Short mmCIF file of N, CA and C in Angstrom, two decimals:
data_model
loop_
_atom_site.label_atom_id
_atom_site.label_comp_id
_atom_site.label_asym_id
_atom_site.label_seq_id
_atom_site.Cartn_x
_atom_site.Cartn_y
_atom_site.Cartn_z
N SER A 1 43.57 96.59 144.35
CA SER A 1 44.65 97.23 143.61
C SER A 1 44.19 97.58 142.19
N ASP A 2 44.92 98.45 141.58
CA ASP A 2 44.60 98.86 140.20
C ASP A 2 44.71 97.67 139.24
N PHE A 3 45.78 96.85 139.46
CA PHE A 3 45.98 95.71 138.59
C PHE A 3 44.82 94.71 138.72
N ARG A 4 44.39 94.45 139.93
CA ARG A 4 43.25 93.56 140.18
C ARG A 4 42.00 94.07 139.47
N ASP A 5 41.74 95.38 139.61
CA ASP A 5 40.57 95.98 138.99
C ASP A 5 40.64 95.90 137.45
N LYS A 6 41.84 96.10 136.92
CA LYS A 6 42.04 96.02 135.47
C LYS A 6 41.76 94.61 134.97
N LEU A 7 42.31 93.60 135.66
CA LEU A 7 42.06 92.21 135.25
C LEU A 7 40.58 91.88 135.31
N TYR A 8 39.94 92.27 136.40
CA TYR A 8 38.53 91.94 136.55
C TYR A 8 37.73 92.56 135.41
N SER A 9 37.97 93.81 135.12
CA SER A 9 37.23 94.51 134.08
C SER A 9 37.44 93.86 132.72
N LEU A 10 38.68 93.59 132.37
CA LEU A 10 38.98 93.00 131.05
C LEU A 10 38.38 91.59 130.93
N PHE A 11 38.55 90.77 131.96
CA PHE A 11 38.07 89.40 131.90
C PHE A 11 36.56 89.34 131.98
N HIS A 12 35.96 90.19 132.75
CA HIS A 12 34.49 90.24 132.83
C HIS A 12 33.90 90.60 131.45
N THR A 13 34.53 91.52 130.77
CA THR A 13 34.07 91.92 129.42
C THR A 13 34.11 90.74 128.46
N LEU A 14 35.06 89.82 128.66
CA LEU A 14 35.19 88.65 127.77
C LEU A 14 34.36 87.45 128.25
N ASN A 15 33.51 87.66 129.26
CA ASN A 15 32.67 86.59 129.82
C ASN A 15 33.49 85.44 130.38
N ILE A 16 34.61 85.78 131.01
CA ILE A 16 35.49 84.78 131.62
C ILE A 16 35.05 84.59 133.07
N PHE A 17 34.95 83.33 133.47
CA PHE A 17 34.64 82.98 134.86
C PHE A 17 35.84 82.24 135.44
N GLY A 18 35.93 82.23 136.76
CA GLY A 18 36.99 81.49 137.41
C GLY A 18 37.50 82.23 138.60
N ARG A 19 38.69 81.83 139.06
CA ARG A 19 39.31 82.48 140.20
C ARG A 19 40.75 82.82 139.89
N ILE A 20 41.13 84.03 140.30
CA ILE A 20 42.48 84.53 140.06
C ILE A 20 43.00 85.10 141.35
N TYR A 21 44.19 84.68 141.74
CA TYR A 21 44.86 85.23 142.94
C TYR A 21 46.09 85.99 142.45
N VAL A 22 46.21 87.22 142.90
CA VAL A 22 47.32 88.06 142.53
C VAL A 22 48.13 88.39 143.78
N ALA A 23 49.43 88.21 143.72
CA ALA A 23 50.32 88.51 144.83
C ALA A 23 51.64 89.06 144.27
N ASP A 24 52.48 89.57 145.14
CA ASP A 24 53.77 90.08 144.70
C ASP A 24 54.59 88.99 143.99
N GLU A 25 54.43 87.73 144.45
CA GLU A 25 55.20 86.63 143.89
C GLU A 25 54.72 86.16 142.54
N GLY A 26 53.49 86.54 142.14
CA GLY A 26 52.97 86.15 140.84
C GLY A 26 51.47 86.03 140.84
N ILE A 27 50.97 85.25 139.90
CA ILE A 27 49.54 85.07 139.68
C ILE A 27 49.23 83.59 139.62
N ASN A 28 48.15 83.18 140.24
CA ASN A 28 47.65 81.82 140.15
C ASN A 28 46.20 81.93 139.70
N ALA A 29 45.84 81.23 138.64
CA ALA A 29 44.49 81.35 138.13
C ALA A 29 43.98 80.07 137.53
N GLN A 30 42.69 79.86 137.67
CA GLN A 30 41.97 78.82 136.96
C GLN A 30 40.74 79.52 136.41
N ILE A 31 40.66 79.60 135.11
CA ILE A 31 39.57 80.36 134.49
C ILE A 31 38.93 79.54 133.36
N SER A 32 37.75 79.95 133.02
CA SER A 32 37.01 79.35 131.91
C SER A 32 36.75 80.47 130.89
N VAL A 33 37.31 80.28 129.69
CA VAL A 33 37.18 81.26 128.62
C VAL A 33 36.24 80.68 127.56
N PRO A 34 35.17 81.40 127.23
CA PRO A 34 34.29 80.90 126.15
C PRO A 34 35.08 80.77 124.85
N SER A 35 34.84 79.70 124.11
CA SER A 35 35.62 79.44 122.90
C SER A 35 35.54 80.63 121.91
N TYR A 36 34.39 81.29 121.87
CA TYR A 36 34.24 82.42 120.93
C TYR A 36 35.07 83.63 121.34
N ASN A 37 35.64 83.63 122.57
CA ASN A 37 36.48 84.72 123.03
C ASN A 37 37.93 84.32 123.23
N TRP A 38 38.30 83.10 122.81
CA TRP A 38 39.65 82.62 123.06
C TRP A 38 40.71 83.50 122.41
N VAL A 39 40.55 83.86 121.17
CA VAL A 39 41.54 84.69 120.46
C VAL A 39 41.62 86.07 121.11
N ASP A 40 40.49 86.65 121.46
CA ASP A 40 40.49 87.95 122.14
C ASP A 40 41.16 87.86 123.51
N PHE A 41 40.96 86.76 124.21
CA PHE A 41 41.62 86.52 125.49
C PHE A 41 43.14 86.52 125.32
N LEU A 42 43.63 85.78 124.36
CA LEU A 42 45.08 85.73 124.11
C LEU A 42 45.63 87.09 123.74
N LYS A 43 44.92 87.83 122.92
CA LYS A 43 45.35 89.18 122.53
C LYS A 43 45.38 90.10 123.76
N THR A 44 44.37 89.96 124.59
CA THR A 44 44.28 90.80 125.80
C THR A 44 45.43 90.56 126.75
N ILE A 45 45.72 89.30 127.06
CA ILE A 45 46.80 89.05 128.01
C ILE A 45 48.18 89.36 127.43
N SER A 46 48.31 89.29 126.10
CA SER A 46 49.61 89.62 125.50
C SER A 46 49.91 91.10 125.61
N LYS A 47 48.89 91.93 125.80
CA LYS A 47 49.08 93.38 125.92
C LYS A 47 49.31 93.83 127.37
N ILE A 48 49.19 92.90 128.33
CA ILE A 48 49.39 93.23 129.75
C ILE A 48 50.79 92.78 130.12
N SER A 49 51.67 93.72 130.40
CA SER A 49 53.08 93.38 130.61
C SER A 49 53.28 92.35 131.72
N GLU A 50 52.48 92.42 132.77
CA GLU A 50 52.62 91.46 133.88
C GLU A 50 52.22 90.04 133.47
N LEU A 51 51.51 89.89 132.37
CA LEU A 51 51.05 88.56 131.94
C LEU A 51 51.71 88.09 130.65
N SER A 52 52.63 88.86 130.13
CA SER A 52 53.21 88.54 128.83
C SER A 52 53.92 87.20 128.79
N ASP A 53 54.45 86.73 129.91
CA ASP A 53 55.18 85.45 129.90
C ASP A 53 54.45 84.36 130.69
N VAL A 54 53.18 84.55 130.91
CA VAL A 54 52.39 83.55 131.65
C VAL A 54 52.18 82.31 130.79
N GLN A 55 52.38 81.17 131.38
CA GLN A 55 52.17 79.91 130.67
C GLN A 55 50.69 79.57 130.70
N ILE A 56 50.13 79.29 129.54
CA ILE A 56 48.71 78.95 129.41
C ILE A 56 48.60 77.45 129.19
N LYS A 57 47.80 76.81 130.04
CA LYS A 57 47.49 75.39 129.85
C LYS A 57 46.02 75.31 129.51
N LYS A 58 45.74 74.79 128.32
CA LYS A 58 44.36 74.77 127.82
C LYS A 58 43.77 73.37 127.94
N ALA A 59 42.58 73.33 128.50
CA ALA A 59 41.80 72.09 128.57
C ALA A 59 40.40 72.40 128.08
N ILE A 60 39.86 71.56 127.23
CA ILE A 60 38.54 71.79 126.67
C ILE A 60 37.51 71.04 127.49
N ARG A 61 36.47 71.77 127.89
CA ARG A 61 35.37 71.17 128.67
C ARG A 61 34.07 71.63 128.08
N GLU A 62 33.12 70.75 128.06
CA GLU A 62 31.79 71.10 127.58
C GLU A 62 30.89 71.63 128.68
N ARG A 63 31.19 71.24 129.91
CA ARG A 63 30.31 71.66 131.02
C ARG A 63 30.82 72.93 131.68
N ILE A 64 30.01 73.51 132.52
CA ILE A 64 30.36 74.74 133.21
C ILE A 64 31.35 74.42 134.35
N SER A 65 32.47 75.12 134.38
CA SER A 65 33.49 74.90 135.40
C SER A 65 33.34 75.90 136.53
N PHE A 66 32.94 77.12 136.21
CA PHE A 66 32.84 78.20 137.20
C PHE A 66 31.54 78.96 136.95
N TYR A 67 31.06 79.62 137.98
CA TYR A 67 29.79 80.35 137.87
C TYR A 67 29.95 81.85 138.04
N LYS A 68 31.17 82.29 138.38
CA LYS A 68 31.43 83.71 138.52
C LYS A 68 32.91 83.97 138.37
N LEU A 69 33.28 85.22 138.32
CA LEU A 69 34.67 85.63 138.23
C LEU A 69 35.10 86.23 139.58
N VAL A 70 36.16 85.71 140.15
CA VAL A 70 36.70 86.23 141.41
C VAL A 70 38.18 86.56 141.19
N VAL A 71 38.56 87.78 141.48
CA VAL A 71 39.95 88.21 141.40
C VAL A 71 40.32 88.77 142.77
N LYS A 72 41.25 88.10 143.45
CA LYS A 72 41.63 88.54 144.82
C LYS A 72 43.10 88.86 144.89
N VAL A 73 43.41 89.89 145.67
CA VAL A 73 44.80 90.21 145.97
C VAL A 73 45.13 89.50 147.29
N LYS A 74 46.23 88.74 147.27
CA LYS A 74 46.64 87.97 148.45
C LYS A 74 48.05 88.43 148.88
N LYS A 75 48.36 88.21 150.15
CA LYS A 75 49.71 88.52 150.61
C LYS A 75 50.73 87.57 149.97
N GLU A 76 50.34 86.30 149.87
CA GLU A 76 51.16 85.32 149.18
C GLU A 76 50.28 84.24 148.62
N ILE A 77 50.72 83.64 147.54
CA ILE A 77 49.93 82.61 146.88
C ILE A 77 50.13 81.27 147.55
N VAL A 78 51.38 80.91 147.81
CA VAL A 78 51.70 79.65 148.46
C VAL A 78 52.20 79.93 149.85
N ALA A 79 51.44 79.47 150.85
CA ALA A 79 51.83 79.76 152.23
C ALA A 79 52.81 78.71 152.72
#
């Protein structure tokens, strides 16, 4: 989908890794944002109407959590 491609492009540019599932019911994501891109990440998602009210839970980790970025469109997030 166009939305999936937009997310992938924006997040890839910010060196974000993780997994994102997009469905009609919403979005489920676990991502790793480099600290030097945190402010740009927040600015980016605030400009995307579909993500403007997404709740962000921040956890700080020193080790690598993910090794690539995956954005998938699913029929439903919770089966």
